[in-house]
Short mmCIF file of C-alpha atoms in Angstrom, two decimals:
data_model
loop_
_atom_site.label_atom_id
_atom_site.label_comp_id
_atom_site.label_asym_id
_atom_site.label_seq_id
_atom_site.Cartn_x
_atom_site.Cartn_y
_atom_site.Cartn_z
CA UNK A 15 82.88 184.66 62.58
CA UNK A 16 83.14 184.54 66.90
CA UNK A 17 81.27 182.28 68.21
CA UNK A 18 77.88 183.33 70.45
CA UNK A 19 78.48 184.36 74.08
CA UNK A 20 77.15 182.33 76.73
CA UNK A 21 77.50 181.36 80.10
CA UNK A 22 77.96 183.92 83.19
CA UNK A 23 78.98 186.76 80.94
CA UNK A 24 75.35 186.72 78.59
CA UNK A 25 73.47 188.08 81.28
CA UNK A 26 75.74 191.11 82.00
CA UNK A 27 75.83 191.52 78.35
CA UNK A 28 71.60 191.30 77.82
CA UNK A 29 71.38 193.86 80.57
CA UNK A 30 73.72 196.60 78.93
CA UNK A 31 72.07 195.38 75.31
CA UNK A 32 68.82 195.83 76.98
CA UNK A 33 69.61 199.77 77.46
CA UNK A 34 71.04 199.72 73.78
CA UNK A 35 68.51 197.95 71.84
CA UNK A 36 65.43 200.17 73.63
CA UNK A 37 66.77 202.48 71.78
CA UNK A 38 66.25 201.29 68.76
CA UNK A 39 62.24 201.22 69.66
CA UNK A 40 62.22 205.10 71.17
CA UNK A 41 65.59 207.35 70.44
CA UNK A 42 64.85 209.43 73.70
CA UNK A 43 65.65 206.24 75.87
CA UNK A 44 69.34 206.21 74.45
CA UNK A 45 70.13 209.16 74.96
CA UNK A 46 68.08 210.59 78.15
CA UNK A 47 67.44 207.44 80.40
CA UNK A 48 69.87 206.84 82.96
CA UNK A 49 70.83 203.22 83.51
CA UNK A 50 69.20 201.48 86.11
CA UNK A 51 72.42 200.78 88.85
CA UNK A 52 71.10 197.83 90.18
CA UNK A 53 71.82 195.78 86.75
CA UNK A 54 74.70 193.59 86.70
CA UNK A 55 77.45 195.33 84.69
CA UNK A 56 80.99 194.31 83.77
CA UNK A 57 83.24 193.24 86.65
CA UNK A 58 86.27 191.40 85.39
CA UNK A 59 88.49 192.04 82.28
CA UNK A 60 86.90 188.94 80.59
CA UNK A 61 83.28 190.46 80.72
CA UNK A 62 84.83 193.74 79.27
CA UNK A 63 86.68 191.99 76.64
CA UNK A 64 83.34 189.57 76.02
CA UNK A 65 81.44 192.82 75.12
CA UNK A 66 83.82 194.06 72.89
CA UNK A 67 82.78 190.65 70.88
CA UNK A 68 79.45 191.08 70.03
CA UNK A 69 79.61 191.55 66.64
CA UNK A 70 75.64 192.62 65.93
CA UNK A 71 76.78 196.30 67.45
CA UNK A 72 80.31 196.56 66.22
CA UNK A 73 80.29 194.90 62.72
CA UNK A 74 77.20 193.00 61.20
CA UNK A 75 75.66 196.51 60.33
CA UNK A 76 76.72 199.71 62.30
CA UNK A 77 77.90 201.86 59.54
CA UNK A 78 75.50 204.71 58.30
CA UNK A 79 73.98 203.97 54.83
CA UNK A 80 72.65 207.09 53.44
CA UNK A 81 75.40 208.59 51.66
CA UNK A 82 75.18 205.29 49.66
CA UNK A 83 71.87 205.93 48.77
CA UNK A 84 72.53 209.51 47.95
CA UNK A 85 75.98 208.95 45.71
CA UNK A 86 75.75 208.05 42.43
CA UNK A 87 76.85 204.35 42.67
CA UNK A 88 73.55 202.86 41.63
CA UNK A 89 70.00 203.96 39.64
CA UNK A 90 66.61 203.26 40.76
CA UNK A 91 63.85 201.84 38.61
CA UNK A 92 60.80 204.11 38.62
CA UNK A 93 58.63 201.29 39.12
CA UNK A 94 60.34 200.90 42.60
CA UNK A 95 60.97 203.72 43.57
CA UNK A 96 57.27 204.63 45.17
CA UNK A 97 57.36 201.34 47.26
CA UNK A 98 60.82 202.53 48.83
CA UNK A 99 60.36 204.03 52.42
CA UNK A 100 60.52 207.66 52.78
CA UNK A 101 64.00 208.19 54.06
CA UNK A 102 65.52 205.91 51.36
CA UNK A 103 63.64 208.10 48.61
CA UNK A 104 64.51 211.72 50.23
CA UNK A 105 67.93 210.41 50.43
CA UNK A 106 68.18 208.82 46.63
CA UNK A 107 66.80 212.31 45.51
CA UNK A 108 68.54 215.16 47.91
CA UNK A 109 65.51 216.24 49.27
CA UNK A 110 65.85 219.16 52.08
CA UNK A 111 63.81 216.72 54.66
CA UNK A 112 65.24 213.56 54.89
CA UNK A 113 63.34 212.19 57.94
CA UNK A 114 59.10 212.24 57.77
CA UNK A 115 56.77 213.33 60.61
CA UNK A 116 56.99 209.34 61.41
CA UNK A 117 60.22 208.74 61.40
CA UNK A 118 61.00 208.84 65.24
CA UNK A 119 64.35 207.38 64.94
CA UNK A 120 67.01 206.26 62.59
CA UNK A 121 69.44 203.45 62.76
CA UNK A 122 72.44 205.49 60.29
CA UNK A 123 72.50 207.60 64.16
CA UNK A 124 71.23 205.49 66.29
CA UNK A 125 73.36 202.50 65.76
CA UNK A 126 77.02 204.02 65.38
CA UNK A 127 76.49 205.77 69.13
CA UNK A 128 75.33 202.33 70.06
CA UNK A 129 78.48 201.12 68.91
CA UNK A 130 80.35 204.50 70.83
CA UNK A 131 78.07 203.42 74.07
CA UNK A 132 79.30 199.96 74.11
CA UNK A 133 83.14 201.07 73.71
CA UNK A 134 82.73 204.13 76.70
CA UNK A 135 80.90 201.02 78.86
CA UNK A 136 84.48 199.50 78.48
CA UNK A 137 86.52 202.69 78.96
CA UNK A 138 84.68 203.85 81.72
CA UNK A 139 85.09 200.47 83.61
CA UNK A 140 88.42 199.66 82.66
CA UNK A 141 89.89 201.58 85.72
CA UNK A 142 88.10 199.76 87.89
CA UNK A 143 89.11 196.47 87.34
CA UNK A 144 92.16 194.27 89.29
CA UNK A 145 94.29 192.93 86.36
CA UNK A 146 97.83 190.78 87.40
CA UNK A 147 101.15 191.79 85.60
CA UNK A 148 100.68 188.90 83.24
CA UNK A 149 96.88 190.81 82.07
CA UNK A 150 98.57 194.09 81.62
CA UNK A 151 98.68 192.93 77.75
CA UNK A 152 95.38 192.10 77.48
CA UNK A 153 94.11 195.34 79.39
CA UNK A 154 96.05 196.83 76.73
CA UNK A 155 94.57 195.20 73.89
CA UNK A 156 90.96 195.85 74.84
CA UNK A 157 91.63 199.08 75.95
CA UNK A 158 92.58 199.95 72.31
CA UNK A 159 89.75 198.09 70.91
CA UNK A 160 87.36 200.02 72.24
CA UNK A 161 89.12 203.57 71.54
CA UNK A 162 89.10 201.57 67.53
CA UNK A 163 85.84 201.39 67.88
CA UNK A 164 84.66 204.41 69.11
CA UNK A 165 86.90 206.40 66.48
CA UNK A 166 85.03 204.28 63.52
CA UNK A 167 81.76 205.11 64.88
CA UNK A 168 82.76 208.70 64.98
CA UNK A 169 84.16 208.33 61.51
CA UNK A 170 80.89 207.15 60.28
CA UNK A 171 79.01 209.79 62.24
CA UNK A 172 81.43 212.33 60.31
CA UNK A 173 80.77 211.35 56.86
CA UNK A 174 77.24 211.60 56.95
CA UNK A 175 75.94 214.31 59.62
CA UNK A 176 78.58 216.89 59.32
CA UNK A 177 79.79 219.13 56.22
CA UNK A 178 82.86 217.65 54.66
CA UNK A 179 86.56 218.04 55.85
CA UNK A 180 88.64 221.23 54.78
CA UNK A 181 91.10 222.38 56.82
CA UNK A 182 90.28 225.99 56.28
CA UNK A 183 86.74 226.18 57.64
CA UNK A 184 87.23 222.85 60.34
CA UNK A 185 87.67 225.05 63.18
CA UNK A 186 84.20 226.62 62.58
CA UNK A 187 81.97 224.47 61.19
CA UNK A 188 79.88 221.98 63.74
CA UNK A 189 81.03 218.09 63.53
CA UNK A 190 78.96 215.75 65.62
CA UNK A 191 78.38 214.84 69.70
CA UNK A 192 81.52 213.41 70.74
CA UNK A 193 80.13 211.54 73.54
CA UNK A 194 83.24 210.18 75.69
CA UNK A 195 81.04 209.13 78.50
CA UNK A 196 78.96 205.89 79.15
CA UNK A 197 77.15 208.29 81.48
CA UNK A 198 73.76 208.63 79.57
CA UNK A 199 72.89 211.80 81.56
CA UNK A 200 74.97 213.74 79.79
CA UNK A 201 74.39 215.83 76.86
CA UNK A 202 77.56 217.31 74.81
CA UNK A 203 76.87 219.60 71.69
CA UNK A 204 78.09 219.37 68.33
CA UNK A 205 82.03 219.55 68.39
CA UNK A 206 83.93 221.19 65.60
CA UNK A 207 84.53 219.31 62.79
CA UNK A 208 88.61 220.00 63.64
CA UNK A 209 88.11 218.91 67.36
CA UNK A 210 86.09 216.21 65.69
CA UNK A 211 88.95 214.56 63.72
CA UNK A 212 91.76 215.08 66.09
CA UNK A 213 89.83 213.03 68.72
CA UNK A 214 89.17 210.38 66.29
CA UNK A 215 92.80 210.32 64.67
CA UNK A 216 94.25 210.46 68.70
CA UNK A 217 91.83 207.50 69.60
CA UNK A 218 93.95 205.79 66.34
CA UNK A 219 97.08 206.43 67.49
CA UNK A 220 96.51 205.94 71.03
CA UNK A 221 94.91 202.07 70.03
CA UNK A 222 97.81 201.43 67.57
CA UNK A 223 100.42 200.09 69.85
CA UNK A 224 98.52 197.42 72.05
CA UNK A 225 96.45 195.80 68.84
CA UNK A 226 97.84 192.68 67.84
CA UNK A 227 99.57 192.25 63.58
CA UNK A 228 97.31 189.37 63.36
CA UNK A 229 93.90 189.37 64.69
CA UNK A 230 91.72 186.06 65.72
CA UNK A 231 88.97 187.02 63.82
CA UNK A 232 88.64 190.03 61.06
CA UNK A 233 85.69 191.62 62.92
CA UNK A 234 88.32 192.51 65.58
CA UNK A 235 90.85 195.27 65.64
CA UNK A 236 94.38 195.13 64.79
CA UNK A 237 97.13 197.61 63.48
CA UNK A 238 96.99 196.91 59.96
CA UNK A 239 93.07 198.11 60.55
CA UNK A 240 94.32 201.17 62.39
CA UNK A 241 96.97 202.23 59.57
CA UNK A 242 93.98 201.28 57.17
CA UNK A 243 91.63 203.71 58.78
CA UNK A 244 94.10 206.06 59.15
CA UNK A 245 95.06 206.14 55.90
CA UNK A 246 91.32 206.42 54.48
CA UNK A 247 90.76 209.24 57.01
CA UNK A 248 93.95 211.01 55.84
CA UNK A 249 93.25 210.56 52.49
CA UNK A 250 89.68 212.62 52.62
CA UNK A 251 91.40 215.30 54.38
CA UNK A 252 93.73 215.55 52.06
CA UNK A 253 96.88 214.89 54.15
CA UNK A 254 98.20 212.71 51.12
CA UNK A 255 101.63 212.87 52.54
CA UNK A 256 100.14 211.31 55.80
CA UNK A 257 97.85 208.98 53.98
CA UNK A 258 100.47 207.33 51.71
CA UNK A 259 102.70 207.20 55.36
CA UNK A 260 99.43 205.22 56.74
CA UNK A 261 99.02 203.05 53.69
CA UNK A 262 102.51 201.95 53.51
CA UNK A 263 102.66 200.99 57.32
CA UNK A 264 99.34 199.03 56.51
CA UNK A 265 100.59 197.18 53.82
CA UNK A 266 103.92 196.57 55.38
CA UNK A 267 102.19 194.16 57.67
CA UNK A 268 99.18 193.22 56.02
CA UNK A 269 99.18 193.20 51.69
CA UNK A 270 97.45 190.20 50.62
CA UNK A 271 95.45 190.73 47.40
CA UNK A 272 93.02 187.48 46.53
CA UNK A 273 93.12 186.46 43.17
CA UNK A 274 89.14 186.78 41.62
CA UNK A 275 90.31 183.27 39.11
CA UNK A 276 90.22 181.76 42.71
CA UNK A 277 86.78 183.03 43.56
CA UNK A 278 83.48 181.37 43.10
CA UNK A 279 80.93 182.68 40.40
CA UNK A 280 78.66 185.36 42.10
CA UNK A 281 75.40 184.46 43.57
CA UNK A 282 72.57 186.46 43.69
CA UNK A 283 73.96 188.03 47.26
CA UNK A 284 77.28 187.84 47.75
CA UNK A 285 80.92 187.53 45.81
CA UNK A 286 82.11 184.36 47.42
CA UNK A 287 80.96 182.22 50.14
CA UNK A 288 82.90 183.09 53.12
CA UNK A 289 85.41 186.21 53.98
CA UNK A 290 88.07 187.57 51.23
CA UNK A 291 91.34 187.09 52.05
CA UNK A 292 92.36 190.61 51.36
CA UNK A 293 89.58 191.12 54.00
CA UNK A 294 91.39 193.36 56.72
CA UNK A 295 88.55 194.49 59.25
CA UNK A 296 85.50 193.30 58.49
CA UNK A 297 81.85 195.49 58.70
CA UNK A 298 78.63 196.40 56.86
CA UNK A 299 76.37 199.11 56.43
CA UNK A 300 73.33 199.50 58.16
CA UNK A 301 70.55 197.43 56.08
CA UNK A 302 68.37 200.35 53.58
CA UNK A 303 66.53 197.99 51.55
CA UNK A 304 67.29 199.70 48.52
CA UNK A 305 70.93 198.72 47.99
CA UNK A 306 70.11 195.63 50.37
CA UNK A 307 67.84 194.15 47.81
CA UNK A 308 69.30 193.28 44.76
CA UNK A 309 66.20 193.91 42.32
CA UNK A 310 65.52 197.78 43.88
CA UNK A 311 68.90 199.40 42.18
CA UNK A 312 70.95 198.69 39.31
CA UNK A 313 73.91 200.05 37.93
CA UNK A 314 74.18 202.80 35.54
CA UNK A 315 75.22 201.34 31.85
CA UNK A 316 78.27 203.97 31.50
CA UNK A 317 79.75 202.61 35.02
CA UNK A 318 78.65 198.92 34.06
CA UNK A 319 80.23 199.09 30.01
CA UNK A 320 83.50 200.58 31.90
CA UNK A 321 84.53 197.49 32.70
CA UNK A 322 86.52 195.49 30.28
CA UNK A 323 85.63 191.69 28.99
CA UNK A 324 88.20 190.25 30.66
CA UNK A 325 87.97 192.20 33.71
CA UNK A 326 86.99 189.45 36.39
CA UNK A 327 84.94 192.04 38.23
CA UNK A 328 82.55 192.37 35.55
CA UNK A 329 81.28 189.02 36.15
CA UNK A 330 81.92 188.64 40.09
CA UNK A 331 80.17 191.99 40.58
CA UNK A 332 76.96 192.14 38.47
CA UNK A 333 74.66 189.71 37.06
CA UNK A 334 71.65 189.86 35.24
CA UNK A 335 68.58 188.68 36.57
CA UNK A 336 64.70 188.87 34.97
CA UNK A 337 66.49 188.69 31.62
CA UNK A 338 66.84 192.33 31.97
CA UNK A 339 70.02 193.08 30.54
CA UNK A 340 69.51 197.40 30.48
CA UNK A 341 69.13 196.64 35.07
CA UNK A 342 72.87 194.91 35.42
CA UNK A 343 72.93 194.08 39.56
CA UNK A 344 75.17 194.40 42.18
CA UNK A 345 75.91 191.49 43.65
CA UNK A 346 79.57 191.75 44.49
CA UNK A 347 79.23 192.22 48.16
CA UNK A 348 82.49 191.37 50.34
CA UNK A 349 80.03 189.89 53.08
CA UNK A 350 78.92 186.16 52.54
CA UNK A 351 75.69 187.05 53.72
CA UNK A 352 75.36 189.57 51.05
CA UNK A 353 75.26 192.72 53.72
CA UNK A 354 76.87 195.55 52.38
CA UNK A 355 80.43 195.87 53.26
CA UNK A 356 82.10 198.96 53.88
CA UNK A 357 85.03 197.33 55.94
CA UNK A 358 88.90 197.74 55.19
CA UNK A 359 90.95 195.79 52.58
CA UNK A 360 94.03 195.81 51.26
CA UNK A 361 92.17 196.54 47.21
CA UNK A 362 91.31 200.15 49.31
CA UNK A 363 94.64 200.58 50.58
CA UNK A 364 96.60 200.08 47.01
CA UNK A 365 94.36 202.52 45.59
CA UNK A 366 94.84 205.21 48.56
CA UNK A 367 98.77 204.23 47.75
CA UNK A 368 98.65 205.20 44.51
CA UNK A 369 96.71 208.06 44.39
CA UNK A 370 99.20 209.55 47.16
CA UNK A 371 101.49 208.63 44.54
CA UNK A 372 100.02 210.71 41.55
CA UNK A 373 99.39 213.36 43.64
CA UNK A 374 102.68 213.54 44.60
CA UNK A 375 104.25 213.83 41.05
CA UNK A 376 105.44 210.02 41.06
CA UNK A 377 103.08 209.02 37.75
CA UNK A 378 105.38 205.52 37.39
CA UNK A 379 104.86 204.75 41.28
CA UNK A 380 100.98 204.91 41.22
CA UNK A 381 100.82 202.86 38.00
CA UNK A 382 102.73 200.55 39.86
CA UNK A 383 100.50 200.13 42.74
CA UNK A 384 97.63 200.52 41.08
CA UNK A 385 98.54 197.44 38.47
CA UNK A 386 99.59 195.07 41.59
CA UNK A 387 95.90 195.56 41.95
CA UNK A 388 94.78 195.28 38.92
CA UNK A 389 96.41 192.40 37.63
CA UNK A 390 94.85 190.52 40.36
CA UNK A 391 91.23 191.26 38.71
CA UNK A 392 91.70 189.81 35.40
CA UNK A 393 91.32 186.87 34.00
CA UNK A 394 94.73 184.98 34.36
CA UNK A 395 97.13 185.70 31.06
CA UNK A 396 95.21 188.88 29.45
CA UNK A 397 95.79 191.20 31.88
CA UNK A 398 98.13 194.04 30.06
CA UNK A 399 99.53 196.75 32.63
CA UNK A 400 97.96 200.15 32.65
CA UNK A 401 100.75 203.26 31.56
CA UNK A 402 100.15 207.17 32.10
CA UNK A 403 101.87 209.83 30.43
CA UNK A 404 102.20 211.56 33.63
CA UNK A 405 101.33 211.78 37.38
CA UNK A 406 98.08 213.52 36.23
CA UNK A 407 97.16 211.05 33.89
CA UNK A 408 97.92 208.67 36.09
CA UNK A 409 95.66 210.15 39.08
CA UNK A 410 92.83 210.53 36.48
CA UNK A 411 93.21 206.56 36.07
CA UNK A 412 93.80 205.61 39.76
CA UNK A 413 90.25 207.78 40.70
CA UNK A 414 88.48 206.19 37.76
CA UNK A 415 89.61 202.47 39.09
CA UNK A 416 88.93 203.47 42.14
CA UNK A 417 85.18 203.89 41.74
CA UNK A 418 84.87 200.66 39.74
CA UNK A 419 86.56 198.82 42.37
CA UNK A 420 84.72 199.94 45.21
CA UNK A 421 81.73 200.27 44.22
CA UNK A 422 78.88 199.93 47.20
CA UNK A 423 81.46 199.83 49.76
CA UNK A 424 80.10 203.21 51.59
CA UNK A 425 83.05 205.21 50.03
CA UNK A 426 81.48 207.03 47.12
CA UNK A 427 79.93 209.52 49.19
CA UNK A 428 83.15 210.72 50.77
CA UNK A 429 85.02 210.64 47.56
CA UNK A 430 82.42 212.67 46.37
CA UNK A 431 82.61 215.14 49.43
CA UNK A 432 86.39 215.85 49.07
CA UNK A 433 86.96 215.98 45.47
CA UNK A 434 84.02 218.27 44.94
CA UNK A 435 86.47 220.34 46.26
CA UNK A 436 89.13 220.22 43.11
CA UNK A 437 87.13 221.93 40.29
CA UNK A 438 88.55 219.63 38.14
CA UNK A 439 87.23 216.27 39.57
CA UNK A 440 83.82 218.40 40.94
CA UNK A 441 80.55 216.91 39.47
CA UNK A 442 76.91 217.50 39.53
CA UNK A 443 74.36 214.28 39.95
CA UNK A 444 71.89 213.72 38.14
CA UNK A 445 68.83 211.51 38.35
CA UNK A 446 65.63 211.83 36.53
CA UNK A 447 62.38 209.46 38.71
CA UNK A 448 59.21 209.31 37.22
CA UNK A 449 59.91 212.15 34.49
CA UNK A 450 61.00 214.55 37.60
CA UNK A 451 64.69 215.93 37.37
CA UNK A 452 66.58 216.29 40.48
CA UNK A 453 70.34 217.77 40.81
CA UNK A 454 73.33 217.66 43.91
CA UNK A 455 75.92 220.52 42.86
CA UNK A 456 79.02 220.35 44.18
CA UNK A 457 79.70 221.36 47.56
CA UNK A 458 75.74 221.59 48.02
CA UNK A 459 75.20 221.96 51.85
CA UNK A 460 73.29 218.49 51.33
CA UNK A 461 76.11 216.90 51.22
CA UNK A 462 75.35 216.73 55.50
CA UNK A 463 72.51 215.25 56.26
CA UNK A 464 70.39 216.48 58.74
CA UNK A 465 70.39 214.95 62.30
CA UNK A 466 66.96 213.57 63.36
CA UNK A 467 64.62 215.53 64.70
CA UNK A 468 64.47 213.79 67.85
CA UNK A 469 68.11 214.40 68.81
CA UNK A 470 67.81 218.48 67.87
CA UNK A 471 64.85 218.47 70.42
CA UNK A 472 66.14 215.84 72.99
CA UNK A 473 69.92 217.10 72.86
CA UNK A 474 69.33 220.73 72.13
CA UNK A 475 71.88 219.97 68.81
CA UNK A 476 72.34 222.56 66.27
CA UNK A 477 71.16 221.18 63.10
CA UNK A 478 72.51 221.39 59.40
CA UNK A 479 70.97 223.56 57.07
CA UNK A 480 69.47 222.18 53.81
#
C-alpha cells in the first residue's frame, strides 16, 4: 500500500478531488461544470506524479461491477434478493431497465471517468511543466502512467456499456465517450467500438517503454501490467496470435506463481492477509453489496463440486458459514480487505497462454502451461498433471480451469461476451428468484448495459438498446 499524501501537494490534490468526488453526489457536475480557474492545480512534476498516487480513484474500487452481477459466477438466495437495491437486482436478472427513476447516478460510470479525469489532469499539464535532463525519466514514467490508466478505465467502460468486440461489426457499432480532455466543457459522443480499442491498445503501447520491470508498489503501473492488459484485451478480441505474443512478454519479466500450501486458511473476507505474490497490478471492483457481502451470494453446487478434494482452492476460496452447507461462499478475494479484485496476475496470464496455445493446434503446449498453474493449487504431493487428447480437448480443459480459477475477478462477463460468439462454447443463463424464470441468450443485446440516464440527457449519448 502508498502511504497517504500530505504536505504542500494535499491541497492541490483536495481541490481537483473536490471537482471529482461532487460528482459522485450529482453526475451533471462531472461532466458539465467547468472547473473553477482560480483553484490551485498541479505545478511541478512531483504534484503530477503525487496525483497519479491516490489509490481511492485508480485502484481501491474503480472497476465497473455489473457484469459480475449479471454473469453466472454466483446465485442469489431468494430470501435476499428483495432487500438488494434495484440496480443490483435488474442487473442479477437482465432486466431491460437497469437504472430506477432514483437512480441519478452510478459509480460502474461514474468512477472509471473519474479515474480517465484524473489521468487527462496529468496529460493536459504535463506540457507545461520545466523538467531538467536528469527528470526526463521520470516525465516519462508518469507520462505513461497516466495513458495506463486512462486505457484501463476505458477498458472497463468497454466491457460493460458497449456491445462486445468482433471485428466484423467494430467499425459500426457505438463504443463509449473517449474523453481525451481534462477540459470538462467538452462533450464527445460515443466512439466506435474499433476507434474505441485502437485508442486504448495505442495508449498501451505508447506507456510500455517508460514503465519501470519492477514497480514500488503493485497499485502502480509497470510493463509486465501493460503486456498483462494487453494480452487480456487481445485475448477477448480474439487476436490469439497477439495475445499469446502479450502473455509471453508478460511472463518473461514477471512469472511468479504463489504456492496456496504457503497461504493462510481463508477468513470470512479475504484469501490471505496481505497482497499475493503473483499479484501483478493490483485493483478492485466498484463495491455492489451483493458480491461485497459474503452472506448475499453463494456459489452454484455444480461450479462448487468441480473442484477436486485436494484442490487447495476449494478450501482457500469458499467456506461455509450458518452451517449451511447447500450456500458454499466466496471468500477467496485477492484483496486483504476482502474488496473484489479484478487486477492482473500471473494465474490470468498462464491461462491466456495456454488457451492461445490450444487454439493454436499446440494441445501438449497448453497442458503445459496450464499444469505450471495448476500444480501450484494443490495440496503439495497429490497433484497429478492434467493430459488432453488433443488441442481441442485441451482448450475445453484450459476454459473450464479458467472459470474455476477466476472466479469473481470481473472476467466472467467478458468471457461470456466473446465466446458466445463460438456456437460451441455459447450458453444461455439461467436463474429462477422467487419461482420467476429469467433467461440471457447468447449474444442478447443485454449483454451492454445501458448508460445512465443522466449522461443520454446531459451528453446527448446514443444509448444501447435492450
Amino acid at each position: 500500500m502508498r502511504k497517504k499524501i500530505t504536505g504542500p501537494l494535499f491541497g492541490c490534490i483536495v481541490c481537483i478531488m473536490g471537482l471529482t468526488l461532487n460528482s459522485c453526489k450529482k453526475q451533471d457536475d462531472f461532466l458539465n461544470t467547468k472547473p473553477n480557474q482560480a483553484l490551485k492545480t498541479p505545478a511541478t512534476l512531483a504534484d503530477l506524479k503525487g496525483l497519479l498516487q491516490n489509490e481511492d480513484i485508480f485502484n481501491s474500487q474503480p472497476d465497473p461491477g455489473l457484469g459480475e452481477i449479471a454473469s453466472d459466477d454466483f446465485l442469489i438466495q431468494d430470501a435476499i434478493f428483495p432487500t438488494l437495491s434495484a440496480t443490483d437486482r435488474n442487473s442479477f436478472i437482465w432486466a431491460k431497465d437497469v437504472f430506477d427513476a432514483t437512480t441519478t447516478q452510478s459509480s460502474d460510470w461514474n468512477s472509471p471517468y473519474q479515474m480517465v479525469y484524473y489521468a487527462n489532469v496529468v496529460l493536459d499539464a504535463l506540457p507545461g511543466i520545466t523538467t531538467s535532463v536528469s527528470e526526463k525519466a521520470s516525465y516519462d514514467q508518469v507520462r505513461a502512467s497516466a495513458l495506463f490508466y486512462r486505457a484501463w478505465a476505458f477498458y472497463g467502460l468497454l466491457q460493460t456499456f458497449a456491445p462486445p468486440y468482433d471485428k466484423a461489426q467494430a467499425g459500426s457499432q457505438t463504443g463509449i465517450p473517449l474523453r481525451l480532455s481534462s477540459d470538462l466543457n467538452t462533450h464527445p459522443g460515443r466512439s466506435s467500438i474499433a476507434d474505441c480499442y485502437t485508442k486504448v491498445i495505442a495508449d498501451l503501447k505508447e506507456s510500455l517503454p517508460a514503465l519501470p520491470i519492477t514497480p514500488v508498489y503493485k497499485t502502480a503501473p509497470s510493463q509486465p501490467a501493460v503486456n498483462a492488459l494487453l494480452a487480456r484485451i487481445y485475448l477477448g478480441m480474439g487476436d490469439y496470435n497477439a495475445a499469446l505474443t502479450y502473455a509471453n512478454a508478460c511472463l518473461s519479466q514477471f512469472s511468479t506463481l504463489t504456492d496456496y500450501n504457503t497461504l493462510n486458511k481463508p477468513t470470512t473476507t479475504a484469501i490471505d492477509n496481505n497482497y499475493l505474490t503473483e499479484d501483478i497490478y493490483h485493483s478492485n471492483m466498484v463495491g455492489h453489496i451483493v458480491y461485497s457481502v459474503r452472506r448475499d451470494s453463494y456459489i452454484g453446487p455444480d461450479l462448487y463440486n468441480s473442484y477436486a478434494v485436494n484442490d487447495l482452492r476449494k478450501t482457500k476460496f469458499f467456506t461455509i458459514l450458518d452451517g449451511l452447507p447447500q450456500y458454499p461462499r466466496f471468500v477467496g478475494s485477492y484483496d486483504f480487505k476482502g474488496l473484489k479484485y479484478d487486477g492482473l496476475a500471473v494465474d490470468e496470464i498462464y491461462l491466456i497462454k495456454a488457451e492461445c496455445q490450444a487454439r493454436a493446434g499446440d494441445g501438449a503446449g497448453a497442458m503445459a502451461s496450464l499444469n505450471t498453474l495448476l500444480t501450484t493449487r494443490w495440496k503439495t504431493g497429490t497433484f497429478v498433471p492434467y493430459t488432453a487428447s488433443g488441442a481441442d480437448d485441451a482448450l475445453k480443459q484450459v476454459l473450464k480451469e479458467r472459470q474455476k480459477e477466476l472466479l469473481l475477478r470481473g472476467l466472467r462477463w467478458t468471457d461470456l461476451r466473446r465466446l458466445n460468439q463460438e456456437s460451441r462454447f455459447a450458453v444461455t443463463l439461467q436463474r429462477t428468484v422467487s419461482g420467476a424464470n429469467y433467461s440471457l441468450p447468447p449474444n442478447d443485446p443485454k449483454y451492454a448495459f445501458p448508460i445512465p440516464d443522466i449522461e443520454i440527457q446531459l451528453g446527448g449519448l446514443t444509448q444501447n438498446p435492450r
